[in-house]
Coordinates of C-alpha atoms in Angstrom, one line a residue:
M1 CA 19.5 -5.3 7.8
K2 CA 16.4 -3.1 8.4
K3 CA 13.0 -4.8 7.9
I4 CA 10.5 -3.0 5.7
C5 CA 6.9 -3.7 6.5
F6 CA 4.0 -3.6 4.1
F7 CA 0.5 -2.3 5.0
D8 CA -1.9 -3.6 2.3
T9 CA -5.0 -1.6 1.6
T10 CA -6.3 -3.5 -1.5
L11 CA -9.5 -4.4 0.4
R12 CA -10.1 -0.7 1.4
D13 CA -8.4 1.9 -0.7
G14 CA -8.0 -0.5 -3.6
E15 CA -11.7 -1.0 -4.0
Q16 CA -12.2 2.8 -4.3
G17 CA -10.9 2.4 -7.8
I18 CA -13.7 2.7 -10.3
G19 CA -14.8 -0.8 -11.2
Y20 CA -12.9 -2.5 -8.4
L21 CA -15.6 -2.7 -5.7
L22 CA -15.3 -6.0 -3.9
S23 CA -18.1 -8.1 -2.5
N24 CA -17.6 -9.6 1.0
E25 CA -17.3 -13.0 -0.7
K26 CA -14.4 -11.9 -2.8
K27 CA -12.7 -10.2 0.1
L28 CA -12.9 -13.5 2.1
K29 CA -11.1 -15.2 -0.8
L30 CA -8.3 -12.6 -0.8
L31 CA -7.8 -12.0 2.9
P32 CA -6.3 -15.4 3.8
R33 CA -3.9 -15.2 0.8
L34 CA -2.7 -11.8 2.0
I35 CA -2.1 -13.2 5.5
D36 CA -0.2 -16.2 4.1
L37 CA 1.9 -13.8 2.1
G38 CA 3.3 -12.3 5.3
V39 CA 1.8 -8.8 5.1
D40 CA 2.3 -7.0 8.4
S41 CA -1.0 -5.1 8.3
I42 CA -4.1 -5.5 6.2
E43 CA -6.7 -2.7 6.1
I44 CA -10.0 -4.5 5.4
G45 CA -12.3 -1.5 5.1
M46 CA -14.1 1.2 7.1
V47 CA -17.1 0.6 9.3
T48 CA -19.2 3.2 7.6
D49 CA -22.0 1.2 5.9
E50 CA -23.8 -2.0 6.5
C51 CA -22.0 -4.1 4.0
S52 CA -18.5 -2.9 5.1
E53 CA -19.4 -3.4 8.7
S54 CA -20.7 -6.9 8.1
F55 CA -17.4 -7.9 6.5
F56 CA -15.5 -7.4 9.8
Y57 CA -17.9 -9.8 11.5
E58 CA -17.8 -12.3 8.7
A59 CA -14.0 -12.3 8.7
A60 CA -13.7 -12.6 12.4
S61 CA -16.2 -15.5 12.6
S62 CA -14.5 -17.3 9.6
N63 CA -12.0 -20.1 9.9
I64 CA -9.2 -17.9 8.8
D65 CA -5.9 -18.2 10.7
F66 CA -4.9 -14.5 11.2
K67 CA -1.4 -15.5 12.6
D68 CA 0.4 -12.3 13.7
T69 CA -1.2 -10.0 11.1
Y70 CA -2.7 -6.8 12.2
I71 CA -6.3 -6.3 10.9
A72 CA -6.8 -2.6 10.4
S73 CA -9.8 -0.3 9.8
L74 CA -9.6 3.3 8.7
C75 CA -11.7 5.4 11.0
R76 CA -12.9 9.0 10.8
L77 CA -12.7 11.3 13.9
K78 CA -16.4 10.9 14.7
Q79 CA -17.5 9.3 17.9
V80 CA -20.1 7.1 16.2
D81 CA -17.5 5.9 13.7
I82 CA -15.0 5.2 16.5
E83 CA -17.7 3.3 18.5
K84 CA -18.5 1.1 15.5
T85 CA -14.9 0.5 14.6
I86 CA -14.0 -0.5 18.1
L87 CA -16.8 -3.0 18.2
A88 CA -15.8 -4.4 14.8
L89 CA -12.0 -4.6 15.6
N90 CA -12.3 -6.0 19.1
R91 CA -13.2 -9.4 17.6
F92 CA -9.6 -9.8 16.1
K93 CA -6.5 -11.0 17.9
K94 CA -4.4 -8.1 16.6
P95 CA -6.6 -5.1 15.7
K96 CA -5.3 -1.8 14.5
L97 CA -7.5 1.3 14.6
N98 CA -6.2 3.6 11.9
L99 CA -7.3 7.2 12.6
L100 CA -7.9 9.4 9.6
C101 CA -6.4 12.8 10.6
V102 CA -6.3 16.1 8.8
G103 CA -2.8 16.8 7.4
S104 CA -3.0 20.1 5.5
E105 CA -4.3 23.6 5.8
I106 CA -6.2 23.1 2.6
H107 CA -8.3 20.5 4.2
I108 CA -8.8 22.4 7.4
K109 CA -10.1 25.5 5.5
K110 CA -11.8 24.1 2.4
K111 CA -12.9 20.6 3.4
F112 CA -13.9 21.2 7.1
N113 CA -14.4 25.0 7.0
S114 CA -12.6 25.0 10.3
T115 CA -9.5 26.2 12.1
K116 CA -6.3 24.4 13.2
N117 CA -7.2 24.7 16.9
N118 CA -10.6 23.1 16.3
I119 CA -9.1 20.3 14.2
L120 CA -6.5 19.6 16.9
L121 CA -9.3 19.6 19.5
M122 CA -11.3 17.1 17.4
L123 CA -8.3 14.8 17.3
K124 CA -7.7 15.2 21.0
D125 CA -11.3 14.3 21.8
S126 CA -11.1 11.2 19.6
L127 CA -7.9 10.1 21.3
E128 CA -9.5 10.6 24.8
Y129 CA -12.5 8.7 23.8
I130 CA -10.4 5.7 22.6
I131 CA -8.3 5.7 25.8
N132 CA -11.5 5.6 27.9
S133 CA -13.1 2.9 25.8
D134 CA -12.7 -0.9 26.1
Y135 CA -10.3 -1.0 23.0
T136 CA -7.0 -2.5 23.8
G137 CA -5.6 -2.9 20.3
K138 CA -3.1 -0.8 18.4
V139 CA -3.9 2.8 17.3
S140 CA -2.2 4.3 14.3
A141 CA -2.8 7.5 12.4
I142 CA -2.7 8.6 8.8
L143 CA -2.3 12.3 8.1
E144 CA -4.5 12.9 5.0
D145 CA -3.1 15.3 2.4
S146 CA 0.1 15.7 4.5
S147 CA 2.2 16.1 1.3
R148 CA 0.6 19.5 1.0
G149 CA 0.6 20.4 4.7
S150 CA 3.0 22.7 6.4
F151 CA 5.7 21.1 8.5
E152 CA 4.5 23.3 11.4
L153 CA 1.0 21.8 11.2
L154 CA 2.3 18.2 10.8
E155 CA 4.7 18.7 13.8
E156 CA 1.8 19.8 16.0
K157 CA -0.3 16.8 14.9
I158 CA 2.6 14.4 15.6
N159 CA 3.3 15.9 19.0
L160 CA -0.4 15.5 19.9
L161 CA -0.5 11.9 18.6
T162 CA 2.7 10.8 20.4
S163 CA 1.5 12.4 23.7
Y164 CA -1.2 9.8 23.5
H165 CA 1.3 7.0 22.7
V166 CA 0.4 6.8 19.0
N167 CA 3.8 6.2 17.5
D168 CA 2.6 4.6 14.2
I169 CA 2.1 7.5 11.8
C170 CA 1.6 7.6 8.1
F171 CA 2.1 10.5 5.7
A172 CA -0.5 10.4 2.9
D173 CA 0.1 11.9 -0.5
T174 CA -3.6 11.9 -1.0
T175 CA -3.6 13.8 -4.3
G176 CA -0.5 12.2 -5.7
C177 CA 1.3 15.5 -6.1
A178 CA 4.5 14.7 -4.3
T179 CA 7.9 14.0 -5.8
P180 CA 10.7 11.7 -4.6
L181 CA 12.8 14.7 -3.6
Y182 CA 10.0 16.1 -1.5
V183 CA 9.1 12.8 0.2
N184 CA 12.8 12.3 1.1
K185 CA 12.8 15.8 2.7
L186 CA 9.5 15.1 4.5
I187 CA 10.5 11.7 6.0
S188 CA 14.1 12.8 6.8
F189 CA 12.9 15.9 8.7
F190 CA 10.4 14.1 10.9
K191 CA 12.5 11.0 11.4
N192 CA 15.2 13.2 12.8
K193 CA 12.6 15.1 14.9
F194 CA 10.8 12.0 16.2
P195 CA 13.3 9.1 16.1
D196 CA 11.0 6.8 18.1
V197 CA 8.0 7.2 15.7
R198 CA 7.4 4.4 13.2
F199 CA 6.7 6.4 10.0
S200 CA 5.1 5.1 6.8
V201 CA 3.8 6.6 3.6
H202 CA 0.6 6.2 1.5
C203 CA 1.3 7.3 -2.0
H204 CA -1.1 7.9 -4.9
N205 CA -0.1 7.6 -8.5
D206 CA -1.6 10.7 -10.1
L207 CA 1.8 11.7 -11.5
G208 CA 3.0 8.1 -11.9
L209 CA 5.4 8.5 -9.0
A210 CA 3.7 6.4 -6.2
V211 CA 6.3 3.6 -6.4
A212 CA 9.2 6.1 -6.7
N213 CA 7.9 8.1 -3.8
S214 CA 7.5 5.0 -1.6
I215 CA 11.1 4.0 -2.4
S216 CA 12.3 7.5 -1.6
A217 CA 10.5 7.3 1.8
I218 CA 12.3 4.0 2.5
D219 CA 15.6 5.6 1.6
A220 CA 14.9 8.4 4.0
G221 CA 14.0 6.1 6.9
A222 CA 10.4 5.1 6.6
D223 CA 9.6 1.8 8.3
E224 CA 6.6 0.8 6.3
V225 CA 4.8 1.5 3.0
Q226 CA 1.1 1.3 2.2
V227 CA 0.4 -0.6 -1.0
T228 CA -2.2 -2.3 -3.1
L229 CA -2.0 -5.4 -5.4
G230 CA -1.4 -4.2 -8.9
G231 CA -1.4 -0.6 -7.7
V232 CA -5.2 -0.4 -7.9
G233 CA -7.1 2.3 -6.2
E234 CA -8.8 5.7 -6.4
R235 CA -8.2 7.8 -9.5
C236 CA -4.8 6.6 -10.8
G237 CA -4.2 4.1 -8.1
N238 CA -1.8 3.5 -5.2
A239 CA 1.7 2.4 -4.9
S240 CA 2.0 -1.0 -6.5
F241 CA 2.9 -3.7 -4.0
E242 CA 4.7 -5.9 -6.5
E243 CA 6.7 -3.0 -8.0
V244 CA 7.9 -1.7 -4.7
M245 CA 8.8 -5.3 -3.7
A246 CA 10.6 -5.9 -6.9
I247 CA 12.9 -2.9 -6.4
L248 CA 13.7 -4.0 -2.8
F249 CA 14.3 -7.6 -4.0
Y250 CA 16.2 -7.2 -7.3
R251 CA 18.2 -4.0 -6.8
N252 CA 21.4 -4.6 -4.9
E253 CA 21.4 -1.2 -3.3
Y254 CA 18.2 -2.1 -1.6
S255 CA 18.5 -5.9 -1.2
N256 CA 21.8 -5.4 0.6
R257 CA 20.2 -3.0 3.1
F258 CA 16.6 -4.0 3.6
K259 CA 14.7 -7.2 4.2
T260 CA 11.0 -8.1 4.1
D261 CA 8.9 -11.1 4.9
I262 CA 7.5 -11.3 1.3
V263 CA 8.5 -13.9 -1.2
M264 CA 8.5 -12.3 -4.7
K265 CA 7.1 -15.2 -6.6
D266 CA 4.3 -15.7 -4.1
L267 CA 3.4 -12.0 -4.4
I268 CA 3.1 -12.3 -8.2
E269 CA 0.9 -15.4 -7.8
L270 CA -1.3 -13.5 -5.4
C271 CA -1.6 -10.5 -7.8
N272 CA -2.7 -12.9 -10.6
F273 CA -5.2 -14.5 -8.2
Y274 CA -6.5 -11.1 -7.4
Y275 CA -7.2 -10.3 -11.0
E276 CA -8.9 -13.7 -11.4
V277 CA -11.1 -12.9 -8.4
I278 CA -12.2 -9.5 -9.8
N279 CA -12.4 -10.9 -13.4
K280 CA -10.1 -8.3 -14.8
L281 CA -6.7 -8.2 -16.5
P282 CA -3.9 -5.7 -15.7
Y283 CA -3.3 -3.3 -18.6
P284 CA -1.0 -4.9 -21.1
N285 CA 2.1 -2.8 -20.3
K286 CA 1.7 -3.1 -16.5
P287 CA 5.1 -3.8 -15.1
L288 CA 5.6 -7.5 -14.0
L289 CA 1.9 -8.4 -14.5
G290 CA 0.8 -7.2 -17.9
K291 CA 0.6 -9.4 -21.0
H292 CA 3.5 -7.5 -22.6
A293 CA 5.7 -7.1 -19.6
F294 CA 8.0 -9.9 -20.8
S295 CA 7.2 -9.6 -24.5
T296 CA 9.1 -8.2 -27.5
C297 CA 8.8 -7.9 -31.2
A298 CA 12.2 -6.2 -31.7
G299 CA 14.7 -8.4 -33.6
I300 CA 17.7 -7.2 -31.8
H301 CA 16.1 -8.0 -28.4
Q302 CA 14.8 -11.4 -29.6
S303 CA 18.3 -12.4 -30.9
G304 CA 19.9 -11.4 -27.6
I305 CA 17.4 -13.1 -25.4
K306 CA 17.8 -16.3 -27.5
K307 CA 21.5 -16.3 -26.7
F308 CA 21.4 -15.1 -23.1
P309 CA 18.1 -13.9 -21.6
E310 CA 19.8 -11.5 -19.2
T311 CA 21.0 -9.4 -22.2
Y312 CA 17.5 -7.8 -22.4
E313 CA 15.8 -9.1 -19.3
F314 CA 16.5 -7.5 -16.0
I315 CA 14.1 -9.9 -14.3
N316 CA 13.8 -13.5 -15.5
P317 CA 10.1 -14.1 -15.8
E318 CA 10.5 -17.9 -15.2
H319 CA 11.7 -17.1 -11.6
L320 CA 8.2 -15.5 -11.0
G321 CA 6.3 -18.3 -12.6
L322 CA 5.7 -16.2 -15.7
E323 CA 6.8 -16.6 -19.4
R324 CA 8.4 -14.5 -22.1
R325 CA 6.6 -14.1 -25.4
F326 CA 8.0 -13.2 -28.8
Y327 CA 5.8 -11.4 -31.3
F328 CA 6.6 -11.2 -35.0
N329 CA 6.3 -8.3 -37.4
R330 CA 8.5 -6.3 -39.7
L331 CA 10.6 -5.3 -36.7
S332 CA 11.5 -8.9 -35.8
S333 CA 14.7 -10.6 -36.7
N334 CA 14.6 -12.5 -40.0
K335 CA 17.0 -15.0 -38.5
I336 CA 14.4 -16.1 -35.9
S337 CA 11.3 -18.0 -36.8
Q338 CA 8.4 -18.8 -34.4
Q339 CA 9.2 -22.5 -34.9
E340 CA 12.7 -22.0 -33.4
L341 CA 11.2 -20.6 -30.3

């Protein structure tokens, strides 16, 4: 069975969601729980401001047992950023410098007002600088907006990265515009082209497809998915960790082919702990986590669940440490009273 790894970016991309900014104190509460969960890589921020930079040093000097977890930092292709990131990451046992690369012609022209050759040169200079530095950890790359980039551009980027032994490469659907069909085509093409590269995806939820796109990537051969607890993050959020995991765990067509190091119940408990830490609640209809996820007022459903829960429950909430709720109104069964439940 193939192992699927998880790259959690709750502490970096997740806090870009409006109202989800995390203090260093809150991050220090969440970090050991993510490590204990068995996440392969945890992106704890960017070394771009004093507060974010200090967190790397607070975490490294804490009593946290990092086990075999990669501690990652997203890093722009700027020498000063690379210098600061290397200094911050070198304090960890297993550091991962995650280079933010340009993945679309739109960004080349309209974000950087540049040319493809100049962008490739910027990446080459950054890779040369890292090689000649004292950094000995892992280097990965994320191709920003690659869901809108041409395959020709992406192939050139991957060729350059792999020539510097960067074989951990993520396609980012930065604007959340991709569909499962396109993601499958993208991953399949480049997995066939570069069989030795460890590909992953970073999917945004602007069309409500982040989880579906992540699963499509896994189907096509991706080795890892980037996720956040509760799917929090910029604009409409990221791929929801617990939803992706539930599909891999509960659906036979996935559980028979893939394995992970994540225990489903532990993940749900961590999600609930996360919402406690940030003093928020998931929206009521949030899959798995919302107040109404295992609730019903429909009489037909209530009657069936009373007889055999699996008639209307694909997932038994009790297995996740959760509980079902029945609500009563004119749609409820007149044969069931609240006292009976």
